[in-house]
Amino acid sequence: MNRITAYIRQSLQEIYPPEEVKALSMLICCDMLGLDALDIYMGKDIILSECKQRELENIIFRLQKNEPIQYIRGVAEFCGRNFKVASGVLIPRPETAELVELIVEENSNARRLLDIGTGSGCIAISLDKKLPDAEVEAWDISEEALAIARKNNDALEARVRFLQRDVLADDWEKIPSFDVIVSNPPYVTEMEKNEMDANVLEWEPGLALFVPDEDPLRFYNRIVRLGSELLLPGGKLYFEINQVYGQETAHILEMNQYRDVRVIKDIFGKDRIVTANR
């Protein structure tokens, strides 16, 4: 272990688990400071320039404040691509990548797809890249999120059409026009805040995370009704969900005459996706 990795680990060991500290150390050295990975593995002693030393100290300071490394880097990996992220959008999760893969697997012939609550645009852009013959539209209420999504759209040479819309309040002409609607809406209740890690609670946008305890399925209820009007016959609706409300979400779909309702577990064995046919 050289002096740089020793300094990183010593600075972070009281905050992060050992394996995470080890991973952060390599990421900081190789990806953010541009050091040679072999030199790091071999324990070669490296002298940083004054500029690089200041950069390292700033990274450590931000990590000690529980800021997610993805926000510090400004990018997060999702479905094999790097997406720009900042504190105005959620950091993409592996479970959400499972949702994308399921949609692609089941809808190779889909022509029109809609992503509601797009955030960084990771779902919509990934679908656009994986289904090149389809048209993808994406909505979000946050102008800050849409600005980031459009940057990702340009950087990744995607063709997604982004619109600012409040799915709870907006009323527009509802003409059935989508084969697939997907949404990963806010689903964390206020009472669940105590169970959340500080780097999520203190840094990721509450607008994209939280719903009232007394109405935890408000977005699902609205989008299910909206899907009844916007989905073409035989169209499909896909949700990422709070694991606590899998059966309740499925019941909403069944009560609104959706067919083939499924609750699907994620890689961690938790109810995470609900899907149905119109």
PDB file of C-alpha atoms in Angstrom:
ATOM      1  CA  MET A   1       0.000   0.000   0.000  1.00  0.00           C
ATOM      2  CA  ASN A   2       1.477   3.370  -0.986  1.00  0.00           C
ATOM      3  CA  ARG A   3       1.070   6.634   0.881  1.00  0.00           C
ATOM      4  CA  ILE A   4      -1.849   7.819  -1.261  1.00  0.00           C
ATOM      5  CA  THR A   5      -4.024   4.729  -0.764  1.00  0.00           C
ATOM      6  CA  ALA A   6      -3.057   4.637   2.907  1.00  0.00           C
ATOM      7  CA  TYR A   7      -4.163   8.253   3.283  1.00  0.00           C
ATOM      8  CA  ILE A   8      -7.480   7.576   1.535  1.00  0.00           C
ATOM      9  CA  ARG A   9      -8.250   4.515   3.641  1.00  0.00           C
ATOM     10  CA  GLN A  10      -7.278   6.204   6.881  1.00  0.00           C
ATOM     11  CA  SER A  11      -9.477   9.195   6.030  1.00  0.00           C
ATOM     12  CA  LEU A  12     -12.556   7.108   5.174  1.00  0.00           C
ATOM     13  CA  GLN A  13     -12.372   4.025   7.392  1.00  0.00           C
ATOM     14  CA  GLU A  14     -14.579   5.506  10.113  1.00  0.00           C
ATOM     15  CA  ILE A  15     -17.366   6.285   7.623  1.00  0.00           C
ATOM     16  CA  TYR A  16     -17.450   3.489   5.039  1.00  0.00           C
ATOM     17  CA  PRO A  17     -17.173  -0.332   5.242  1.00  0.00           C
ATOM     18  CA  PRO A  18     -13.706  -1.791   4.445  1.00  0.00           C
ATOM     19  CA  GLU A  19     -14.666  -3.179   1.024  1.00  0.00           C
ATOM     20  CA  GLU A  20     -16.242   0.118  -0.008  1.00  0.00           C
ATOM     21  CA  VAL A  21     -13.152   2.017   1.158  1.00  0.00           C
ATOM     22  CA  LYS A  22     -10.988  -0.296  -0.945  1.00  0.00           C
ATOM     23  CA  ALA A  23     -13.166   0.256  -4.022  1.00  0.00           C
ATOM     24  CA  LEU A  24     -13.277   4.020  -3.464  1.00  0.00           C
ATOM     25  CA  SER A  25      -9.497   4.088  -3.106  1.00  0.00           C
ATOM     26  CA  MET A  26      -8.972   2.486  -6.518  1.00  0.00           C
ATOM     27  CA  LEU A  27     -11.651   4.641  -8.139  1.00  0.00           C
ATOM     28  CA  ILE A  28     -10.141   7.843  -6.765  1.00  0.00           C
ATOM     29  CA  CYS A  29      -6.581   6.917  -7.720  1.00  0.00           C
ATOM     30  CA  CYS A  30      -7.178   5.496 -11.188  1.00  0.00           C
ATOM     31  CA  ASP A  31     -10.330   7.166 -12.464  1.00  0.00           C
ATOM     32  CA  MET A  32     -10.248  10.572 -10.804  1.00  0.00           C
ATOM     33  CA  LEU A  33      -6.533  11.250 -10.338  1.00  0.00           C
ATOM     34  CA  GLY A  34      -5.412   9.392 -13.468  1.00  0.00           C
ATOM     35  CA  LEU A  35      -2.821   7.213 -11.733  1.00  0.00           C
ATOM     36  CA  ASP A  36      -1.645   3.896 -13.165  1.00  0.00           C
ATOM     37  CA  ALA A  37      -3.598   0.941 -11.768  1.00  0.00           C
ATOM     38  CA  LEU A  38      -0.562  -1.372 -11.859  1.00  0.00           C
ATOM     39  CA  ASP A  39       1.472   1.126  -9.844  1.00  0.00           C
ATOM     40  CA  ILE A  40      -1.311   1.215  -7.258  1.00  0.00           C
ATOM     41  CA  TYR A  41      -1.591  -2.592  -7.081  1.00  0.00           C
ATOM     42  CA  MET A  42       2.202  -2.936  -6.770  1.00  0.00           C
ATOM     43  CA  GLY A  43       2.278  -0.399  -3.938  1.00  0.00           C
ATOM     44  CA  LYS A  44       4.598   1.922  -5.825  1.00  0.00           C
ATOM     45  CA  ASP A  45       5.124   5.174  -3.970  1.00  0.00           C
ATOM     46  CA  ILE A  46       3.782   8.062  -6.019  1.00  0.00           C
ATOM     47  CA  ILE A  47       4.309  11.772  -5.502  1.00  0.00           C
ATOM     48  CA  LEU A  48       1.301  13.875  -6.421  1.00  0.00           C
ATOM     49  CA  SER A  49       1.616  17.311  -7.937  1.00  0.00           C
ATOM     50  CA  GLU A  50       0.327  20.174  -5.817  1.00  0.00           C
ATOM     51  CA  CYS A  51      -2.762  20.400  -8.030  1.00  0.00           C
ATOM     52  CA  LYS A  52      -3.495  16.663  -7.735  1.00  0.00           C
ATOM     53  CA  GLN A  53      -2.961  16.789  -3.975  1.00  0.00           C
ATOM     54  CA  ARG A  54      -5.551  19.556  -3.657  1.00  0.00           C
ATOM     55  CA  GLU A  55      -7.932  17.561  -5.847  1.00  0.00           C
ATOM     56  CA  LEU A  56      -7.473  14.495  -3.639  1.00  0.00           C
ATOM     57  CA  GLU A  57      -8.095  16.475  -0.464  1.00  0.00           C
ATOM     58  CA  ASN A  58     -11.273  17.953  -1.951  1.00  0.00           C
ATOM     59  CA  ILE A  59     -12.546  14.479  -2.895  1.00  0.00           C
ATOM     60  CA  ILE A  60     -11.842  13.171   0.611  1.00  0.00           C
ATOM     61  CA  PHE A  61     -13.540  16.185   2.189  1.00  0.00           C
ATOM     62  CA  ARG A  62     -16.680  15.646   0.124  1.00  0.00           C
ATOM     63  CA  LEU A  63     -16.772  11.919   0.855  1.00  0.00           C
ATOM     64  CA  GLN A  64     -16.447  12.654   4.567  1.00  0.00           C
ATOM     65  CA  LYS A  65     -19.583  14.786   4.207  1.00  0.00           C
ATOM     66  CA  ASN A  66     -21.393  11.689   2.847  1.00  0.00           C
ATOM     67  CA  GLU A  67     -21.616  13.064  -0.684  1.00  0.00           C
ATOM     68  CA  PRO A  68     -22.039  10.148  -3.129  1.00  0.00           C
ATOM     69  CA  ILE A  69     -18.976   9.418  -5.225  1.00  0.00           C
ATOM     70  CA  GLN A  70     -21.171   9.577  -8.352  1.00  0.00           C
ATOM     71  CA  TYR A  71     -21.970  13.237  -7.662  1.00  0.00           C
ATOM     72  CA  ILE A  72     -18.308  13.990  -6.991  1.00  0.00           C
ATOM     73  CA  ARG A  73     -17.305  12.358 -10.287  1.00  0.00           C
ATOM     74  CA  GLY A  74     -20.331  13.820 -12.059  1.00  0.00           C
ATOM     75  CA  VAL A  75     -21.160  10.507 -13.725  1.00  0.00           C
ATOM     76  CA  ALA A  76     -22.815   7.180 -12.902  1.00  0.00           C
ATOM     77  CA  GLU A  77     -22.690   3.952 -14.894  1.00  0.00           C
ATOM     78  CA  PHE A  78     -26.014   2.510 -16.039  1.00  0.00           C
ATOM     79  CA  CYS A  79     -26.677  -0.233 -18.581  1.00  0.00           C
ATOM     80  CA  GLY A  80     -23.094  -0.024 -19.806  1.00  0.00           C
ATOM     81  CA  ARG A  81     -23.076   3.742 -20.356  1.00  0.00           C
ATOM     82  CA  ASN A  82     -21.923   6.726 -18.318  1.00  0.00           C
ATOM     83  CA  PHE A  83     -24.665   9.213 -17.453  1.00  0.00           C
ATOM     84  CA  LYS A  84     -24.081  12.712 -16.150  1.00  0.00           C
ATOM     85  CA  VAL A  85     -25.538  13.090 -12.653  1.00  0.00           C
ATOM     86  CA  ALA A  86     -25.800  15.879 -10.104  1.00  0.00           C
ATOM     87  CA  SER A  87     -27.759  16.425  -6.912  1.00  0.00           C
ATOM     88  CA  GLY A  88     -30.862  17.343  -8.934  1.00  0.00           C
ATOM     89  CA  VAL A  89     -31.346  13.738 -10.109  1.00  0.00           C
ATOM     90  CA  LEU A  90     -31.307  10.315  -8.494  1.00  0.00           C
ATOM     91  CA  ILE A  91     -28.263   8.115  -8.953  1.00  0.00           C
ATOM     92  CA  PRO A  92     -29.248   5.183 -11.219  1.00  0.00           C
ATOM     93  CA  ARG A  93     -29.504   1.834  -9.403  1.00  0.00           C
ATOM     94  CA  PRO A  94     -28.825  -1.745 -10.599  1.00  0.00           C
ATOM     95  CA  GLU A  95     -32.458  -2.661  -9.902  1.00  0.00           C
ATOM     96  CA  THR A  96     -33.570  -0.053 -12.429  1.00  0.00           C
ATOM     97  CA  ALA A  97     -31.267  -1.580 -15.034  1.00  0.00           C
ATOM     98  CA  GLU A  98     -33.192  -4.837 -14.514  1.00  0.00           C
ATOM     99  CA  LEU A  99     -36.368  -2.943 -15.398  1.00  0.00           C
ATOM    100  CA  VAL A 100     -34.820  -1.696 -18.642  1.00  0.00           C
ATOM    101  CA  GLU A 101     -33.629  -5.175 -19.615  1.00  0.00           C
ATOM    102  CA  LEU A 102     -37.090  -6.634 -18.979  1.00  0.00           C
ATOM    103  CA  ILE A 103     -38.749  -4.006 -21.177  1.00  0.00           C
ATOM    104  CA  VAL A 104     -36.260  -4.595 -23.992  1.00  0.00           C
ATOM    105  CA  GLU A 105     -36.675  -8.371 -23.749  1.00  0.00           C
ATOM    106  CA  GLU A 106     -40.468  -8.204 -23.904  1.00  0.00           C
ATOM    107  CA  ASN A 107     -40.977  -5.344 -26.369  1.00  0.00           C
ATOM    108  CA  SER A 108     -38.607  -5.732 -29.290  1.00  0.00           C
ATOM    109  CA  ASN A 109     -41.329  -4.557 -31.693  1.00  0.00           C
ATOM    110  CA  ALA A 110     -42.565  -1.586 -29.649  1.00  0.00           C
ATOM    111  CA  ARG A 111     -42.734   1.642 -31.632  1.00  0.00           C
ATOM    112  CA  ARG A 112     -43.653   4.257 -29.020  1.00  0.00           C
ATOM    113  CA  LEU A 113     -42.457   4.290 -25.392  1.00  0.00           C
ATOM    114  CA  LEU A 114     -43.014   6.789 -22.574  1.00  0.00           C
ATOM    115  CA  ASP A 115     -40.883   7.204 -19.435  1.00  0.00           C
ATOM    116  CA  ILE A 116     -42.661   9.134 -16.655  1.00  0.00           C
ATOM    117  CA  GLY A 117     -40.387  10.787 -14.065  1.00  0.00           C
ATOM    118  CA  THR A 118     -37.254  10.446 -16.159  1.00  0.00           C
ATOM    119  CA  GLY A 119     -34.676  12.123 -13.878  1.00  0.00           C
ATOM    120  CA  SER A 120     -31.260  11.787 -15.517  1.00  0.00           C
ATOM    121  CA  GLY A 121     -32.919  10.172 -18.526  1.00  0.00           C
ATOM    122  CA  CYS A 122     -31.171   6.860 -17.853  1.00  0.00           C
ATOM    123  CA  ILE A 123     -34.227   4.670 -18.511  1.00  0.00           C
ATOM    124  CA  ALA A 124     -35.443   6.552 -21.583  1.00  0.00           C
ATOM    125  CA  ILE A 125     -32.010   6.888 -23.179  1.00  0.00           C
ATOM    126  CA  SER A 126     -31.119   3.247 -22.495  1.00  0.00           C
ATOM    127  CA  LEU A 127     -34.381   2.165 -24.144  1.00  0.00           C
ATOM    128  CA  ASP A 128     -33.669   4.431 -27.102  1.00  0.00           C
ATOM    129  CA  LYS A 129     -30.225   2.884 -27.579  1.00  0.00           C
ATOM    130  CA  LYS A 130     -31.433  -0.697 -27.143  1.00  0.00           C
ATOM    131  CA  LEU A 131     -34.567  -0.294 -29.290  1.00  0.00           C
ATOM    132  CA  PRO A 132     -33.271   1.810 -32.197  1.00  0.00           C
ATOM    133  CA  ASP A 133     -36.477   1.532 -34.239  1.00  0.00           C
ATOM    134  CA  ALA A 134     -38.646   2.920 -31.424  1.00  0.00           C
ATOM    135  CA  GLU A 135     -39.553   6.499 -30.520  1.00  0.00           C
ATOM    136  CA  VAL A 136     -39.069   7.353 -26.851  1.00  0.00           C
ATOM    137  CA  GLU A 137     -40.674  10.248 -24.983  1.00  0.00           C
ATOM    138  CA  ALA A 138     -39.822  11.190 -21.390  1.00  0.00           C
ATOM    139  CA  TRP A 139     -41.463  13.480 -18.820  1.00  0.00           C
ATOM    140  CA  ASP A 140     -40.332  15.105 -15.604  1.00  0.00           C
ATOM    141  CA  ILE A 141     -41.623  17.927 -13.427  1.00  0.00           C
ATOM    142  CA  SER A 142     -38.109  19.187 -12.626  1.00  0.00           C
ATOM    143  CA  GLU A 143     -36.454  21.566 -15.072  1.00  0.00           C
ATOM    144  CA  GLU A 144     -33.115  20.842 -13.371  1.00  0.00           C
ATOM    145  CA  ALA A 145     -33.538  17.127 -14.025  1.00  0.00           C
ATOM    146  CA  LEU A 146     -34.589  17.735 -17.626  1.00  0.00           C
ATOM    147  CA  ALA A 147     -31.503  19.875 -18.236  1.00  0.00           C
ATOM    148  CA  ILE A 148     -29.295  16.981 -17.107  1.00  0.00           C
ATOM    149  CA  ALA A 149     -31.337  14.469 -19.117  1.00  0.00           C
ATOM    150  CA  ARG A 150     -30.958  16.553 -22.275  1.00  0.00           C
ATOM    151  CA  LYS A 151     -27.186  16.741 -21.750  1.00  0.00           C
ATOM    152  CA  ASN A 152     -27.111  12.957 -21.503  1.00  0.00           C
ATOM    153  CA  ASN A 153     -29.276  12.712 -24.611  1.00  0.00           C
ATOM    154  CA  ASP A 154     -26.772  14.790 -26.560  1.00  0.00           C
ATOM    155  CA  ALA A 155     -23.659  13.146 -25.101  1.00  0.00           C
ATOM    156  CA  LEU A 156     -24.927   9.635 -25.811  1.00  0.00           C
ATOM    157  CA  GLU A 157     -26.347  10.568 -29.231  1.00  0.00           C
ATOM    158  CA  ALA A 158     -29.850   9.469 -28.308  1.00  0.00           C
ATOM    159  CA  ARG A 159     -33.126  10.726 -29.787  1.00  0.00           C
ATOM    160  CA  VAL A 160     -35.404  10.958 -26.757  1.00  0.00           C
ATOM    161  CA  ARG A 161     -38.011  13.736 -26.679  1.00  0.00           C
ATOM    162  CA  PHE A 162     -38.026  15.323 -23.204  1.00  0.00           C
ATOM    163  CA  LEU A 163     -41.020  17.301 -21.892  1.00  0.00           C
ATOM    164  CA  GLN A 164     -41.691  19.111 -18.613  1.00  0.00           C
ATOM    165  CA  ARG A 165     -44.947  17.739 -17.205  1.00  0.00           C
ATOM    166  CA  ASP A 166     -46.486  17.241 -13.770  1.00  0.00           C
ATOM    167  CA  VAL A 167     -48.143  13.848 -13.986  1.00  0.00           C
ATOM    168  CA  LEU A 168     -50.259  14.559 -10.891  1.00  0.00           C
ATOM    169  CA  ALA A 169     -51.640  17.889 -12.076  1.00  0.00           C
ATOM    170  CA  ASP A 170     -51.369  18.235 -15.834  1.00  0.00           C
ATOM    171  CA  ASP A 171     -54.411  17.671 -17.995  1.00  0.00           C
ATOM    172  CA  TRP A 172     -53.892  17.327 -21.720  1.00  0.00           C
ATOM    173  CA  GLU A 173     -55.533  15.646 -24.667  1.00  0.00           C
ATOM    174  CA  LYS A 174     -55.242  11.933 -23.936  1.00  0.00           C
ATOM    175  CA  ILE A 175     -54.913  10.131 -27.258  1.00  0.00           C
ATOM    176  CA  PRO A 176     -53.743   6.496 -27.025  1.00  0.00           C
ATOM    177  CA  SER A 177     -50.339   6.507 -28.629  1.00  0.00           C
ATOM    178  CA  PHE A 178     -47.859   4.420 -26.609  1.00  0.00           C
ATOM    179  CA  ASP A 179     -47.000   0.735 -26.753  1.00  0.00           C
ATOM    180  CA  VAL A 180     -45.129   0.919 -23.441  1.00  0.00           C
ATOM    181  CA  ILE A 181     -45.262   3.229 -20.432  1.00  0.00           C
ATOM    182  CA  VAL A 182     -42.566   2.880 -17.767  1.00  0.00           C
ATOM    183  CA  SER A 183     -42.173   4.769 -14.515  1.00  0.00           C
ATOM    184  CA  ASN A 184     -39.840   4.714 -11.527  1.00  0.00           C
ATOM    185  CA  PRO A 185     -41.755   7.335  -9.521  1.00  0.00           C
ATOM    186  CA  PRO A 186     -41.161   8.548  -5.952  1.00  0.00           C
ATOM    187  CA  TYR A 187     -42.077   5.698  -3.611  1.00  0.00           C
ATOM    188  CA  VAL A 188     -40.190   6.094  -0.309  1.00  0.00           C
ATOM    189  CA  THR A 189     -42.505   7.034   2.571  1.00  0.00           C
ATOM    190  CA  GLU A 190     -41.604   9.649   5.152  1.00  0.00           C
ATOM    191  CA  MET A 191     -41.565   6.989   7.874  1.00  0.00           C
ATOM    192  CA  GLU A 192     -38.849   5.097   5.963  1.00  0.00           C
ATOM    193  CA  LYS A 193     -36.378   7.987   6.170  1.00  0.00           C
ATOM    194  CA  ASN A 194     -34.865   6.574   9.352  1.00  0.00           C
ATOM    195  CA  GLU A 195     -33.808   3.457   7.441  1.00  0.00           C
ATOM    196  CA  MET A 196     -31.959   5.370   4.718  1.00  0.00           C
ATOM    197  CA  ASP A 197     -28.224   5.933   4.392  1.00  0.00           C
ATOM    198  CA  ALA A 198     -26.988   9.467   4.981  1.00  0.00           C
ATOM    199  CA  ASN A 199     -25.520   9.764   1.473  1.00  0.00           C
ATOM    200  CA  VAL A 200     -29.012   9.231   0.025  1.00  0.00           C
ATOM    201  CA  LEU A 201     -31.024  11.194   2.563  1.00  0.00           C
ATOM    202  CA  GLU A 202     -28.734  14.231   2.643  1.00  0.00           C
ATOM    203  CA  TRP A 203     -27.811  14.463  -1.033  1.00  0.00           C
ATOM    204  CA  GLU A 204     -30.316  12.889  -3.427  1.00  0.00           C
ATOM    205  CA  PRO A 205     -33.397  14.959  -4.375  1.00  0.00           C
ATOM    206  CA  GLY A 206     -36.360  14.504  -2.058  1.00  0.00           C
ATOM    207  CA  LEU A 207     -38.725  15.418  -4.899  1.00  0.00           C
ATOM    208  CA  ALA A 208     -37.713  12.210  -6.675  1.00  0.00           C
ATOM    209  CA  LEU A 209     -37.711  10.029  -3.547  1.00  0.00           C
ATOM    210  CA  PHE A 210     -40.509  10.722  -1.101  1.00  0.00           C
ATOM    211  CA  VAL A 211     -44.272  10.348  -0.903  1.00  0.00           C
ATOM    212  CA  PRO A 212     -46.600  11.084   2.036  1.00  0.00           C
ATOM    213  CA  ASP A 213     -47.163   8.258   4.513  1.00  0.00           C
ATOM    214  CA  GLU A 214     -50.914   8.670   4.080  1.00  0.00           C
ATOM    215  CA  ASP A 215     -50.780   8.327   0.266  1.00  0.00           C
ATOM    216  CA  PRO A 216     -47.766   6.177  -0.670  1.00  0.00           C
ATOM    217  CA  LEU A 217     -49.190   5.009  -4.007  1.00  0.00           C
ATOM    218  CA  ARG A 218     -50.313   8.395  -5.304  1.00  0.00           C
ATOM    219  CA  PHE A 219     -48.122   8.255  -8.420  1.00  0.00           C
ATOM    220  CA  TYR A 220     -49.079   4.672  -9.207  1.00  0.00           C
ATOM    221  CA  ASN A 221     -52.793   5.420  -8.967  1.00  0.00           C
ATOM    222  CA  ARG A 222     -52.421   8.378 -11.319  1.00  0.00           C
ATOM    223  CA  ILE A 223     -50.200   6.618 -13.850  1.00  0.00           C
ATOM    224  CA  VAL A 224     -52.433   3.531 -13.933  1.00  0.00           C
ATOM    225  CA  ARG A 225     -55.399   5.750 -14.843  1.00  0.00           C
ATOM    226  CA  LEU A 226     -53.294   7.656 -17.334  1.00  0.00           C
ATOM    227  CA  GLY A 227     -52.149   4.397 -18.899  1.00  0.00           C
ATOM    228  CA  SER A 228     -55.776   3.450 -19.482  1.00  0.00           C
ATOM    229  CA  GLU A 229     -56.014   6.465 -21.777  1.00  0.00           C
ATOM    230  CA  LEU A 230     -52.534   6.637 -23.306  1.00  0.00           C
ATOM    231  CA  LEU A 231     -51.696   2.982 -23.952  1.00  0.00           C
ATOM    232  CA  LEU A 232     -52.615   1.415 -27.258  1.00  0.00           C
ATOM    233  CA  PRO A 233     -54.643  -1.829 -27.118  1.00  0.00           C
ATOM    234  CA  GLY A 234     -52.327  -4.550 -25.836  1.00  0.00           C
ATOM    235  CA  GLY A 235     -49.877  -1.956 -24.527  1.00  0.00           C
ATOM    236  CA  LYS A 236     -47.792  -2.626 -21.426  1.00  0.00           C
ATOM    237  CA  LEU A 237     -47.195  -0.718 -18.209  1.00  0.00           C
ATOM    238  CA  TYR A 238     -44.015  -1.192 -16.158  1.00  0.00           C
ATOM    239  CA  PHE A 239     -43.324   0.156 -12.663  1.00  0.00           C
ATOM    240  CA  GLU A 240     -40.385   0.099 -10.310  1.00  0.00           C
ATOM    241  CA  ILE A 241     -41.903  -0.136  -6.835  1.00  0.00           C
ATOM    242  CA  ASN A 242     -41.343   0.065  -3.106  1.00  0.00           C
ATOM    243  CA  GLN A 243     -40.892  -3.564  -2.041  1.00  0.00           C
ATOM    244  CA  VAL A 244     -43.505  -3.060   0.693  1.00  0.00           C
ATOM    245  CA  TYR A 245     -46.287  -2.264  -1.785  1.00  0.00           C
ATOM    246  CA  GLY A 246     -45.950  -4.920  -4.484  1.00  0.00           C
ATOM    247  CA  GLN A 247     -49.321  -6.560  -3.940  1.00  0.00           C
ATOM    248  CA  GLU A 248     -51.095  -3.240  -3.396  1.00  0.00           C
ATOM    249  CA  THR A 249     -49.715  -1.918  -6.696  1.00  0.00           C
ATOM    250  CA  ALA A 250     -50.788  -5.093  -8.483  1.00  0.00           C
ATOM    251  CA  HIS A 251     -54.274  -4.712  -6.994  1.00  0.00           C
ATOM    252  CA  ILE A 252     -54.579  -1.172  -8.404  1.00  0.00           C
ATOM    253  CA  LEU A 253     -53.824  -2.524 -11.873  1.00  0.00           C
ATOM    254  CA  GLU A 254     -56.315  -5.359 -11.528  1.00  0.00           C
ATOM    255  CA  MET A 255     -59.035  -2.987 -10.327  1.00  0.00           C
ATOM    256  CA  ASN A 256     -58.459  -0.893 -13.455  1.00  0.00           C
ATOM    257  CA  GLN A 257     -58.954  -3.862 -15.790  1.00  0.00           C
ATOM    258  CA  TYR A 258     -55.293  -4.461 -16.632  1.00  0.00           C
ATOM    259  CA  ARG A 259     -54.403  -8.039 -17.560  1.00  0.00           C
ATOM    260  CA  ASP A 260     -51.472 -10.382 -16.891  1.00  0.00           C
ATOM    261  CA  VAL A 261     -50.385  -8.480 -13.784  1.00  0.00           C
ATOM    262  CA  ARG A 262     -47.002  -9.640 -12.457  1.00  0.00           C
ATOM    263  CA  VAL A 263     -44.906  -8.760  -9.414  1.00  0.00           C
ATOM    264  CA  ILE A 264     -41.225  -9.463 -10.133  1.00  0.00           C
ATOM    265  CA  LYS A 265     -38.348  -9.714  -7.662  1.00  0.00           C
ATOM    266  CA  ASP A 266     -35.000  -7.955  -8.161  1.00  0.00           C
ATOM    267  CA  ILE A 267     -31.488  -9.412  -7.867  1.00  0.00           C
ATOM    268  CA  PHE A 268     -31.734  -9.037  -4.092  1.00  0.00           C
ATOM    269  CA  GLY A 269     -34.938 -11.100  -3.878  1.00  0.00           C
ATOM    270  CA  LYS A 270     -37.196  -8.114  -3.161  1.00  0.00           C
ATOM    271  CA  ASP A 271     -40.437  -7.219  -4.952  1.00  0.00           C
ATOM    272  CA  ARG A 272     -39.229  -4.461  -7.290  1.00  0.00           C
ATOM    273  CA  ILE A 273     -41.123  -4.493 -10.605  1.00  0.00           C
ATOM    274  CA  VAL A 274     -44.828  -4.633 -11.366  1.00  0.00           C
ATOM    275  CA  THR A 275     -45.989  -4.980 -14.950  1.00  0.00           C
ATOM    276  CA  ALA A 276     -49.328  -5.484 -16.693  1.00  0.00           C
ATOM    277  CA  ASN A 277     -50.979  -5.467 -20.111  1.00  0.00           C
ATOM    278  CA  ARG A 278     -53.724  -3.093 -21.140  1.00  0.00           C
TER     279      ARG A 278
END
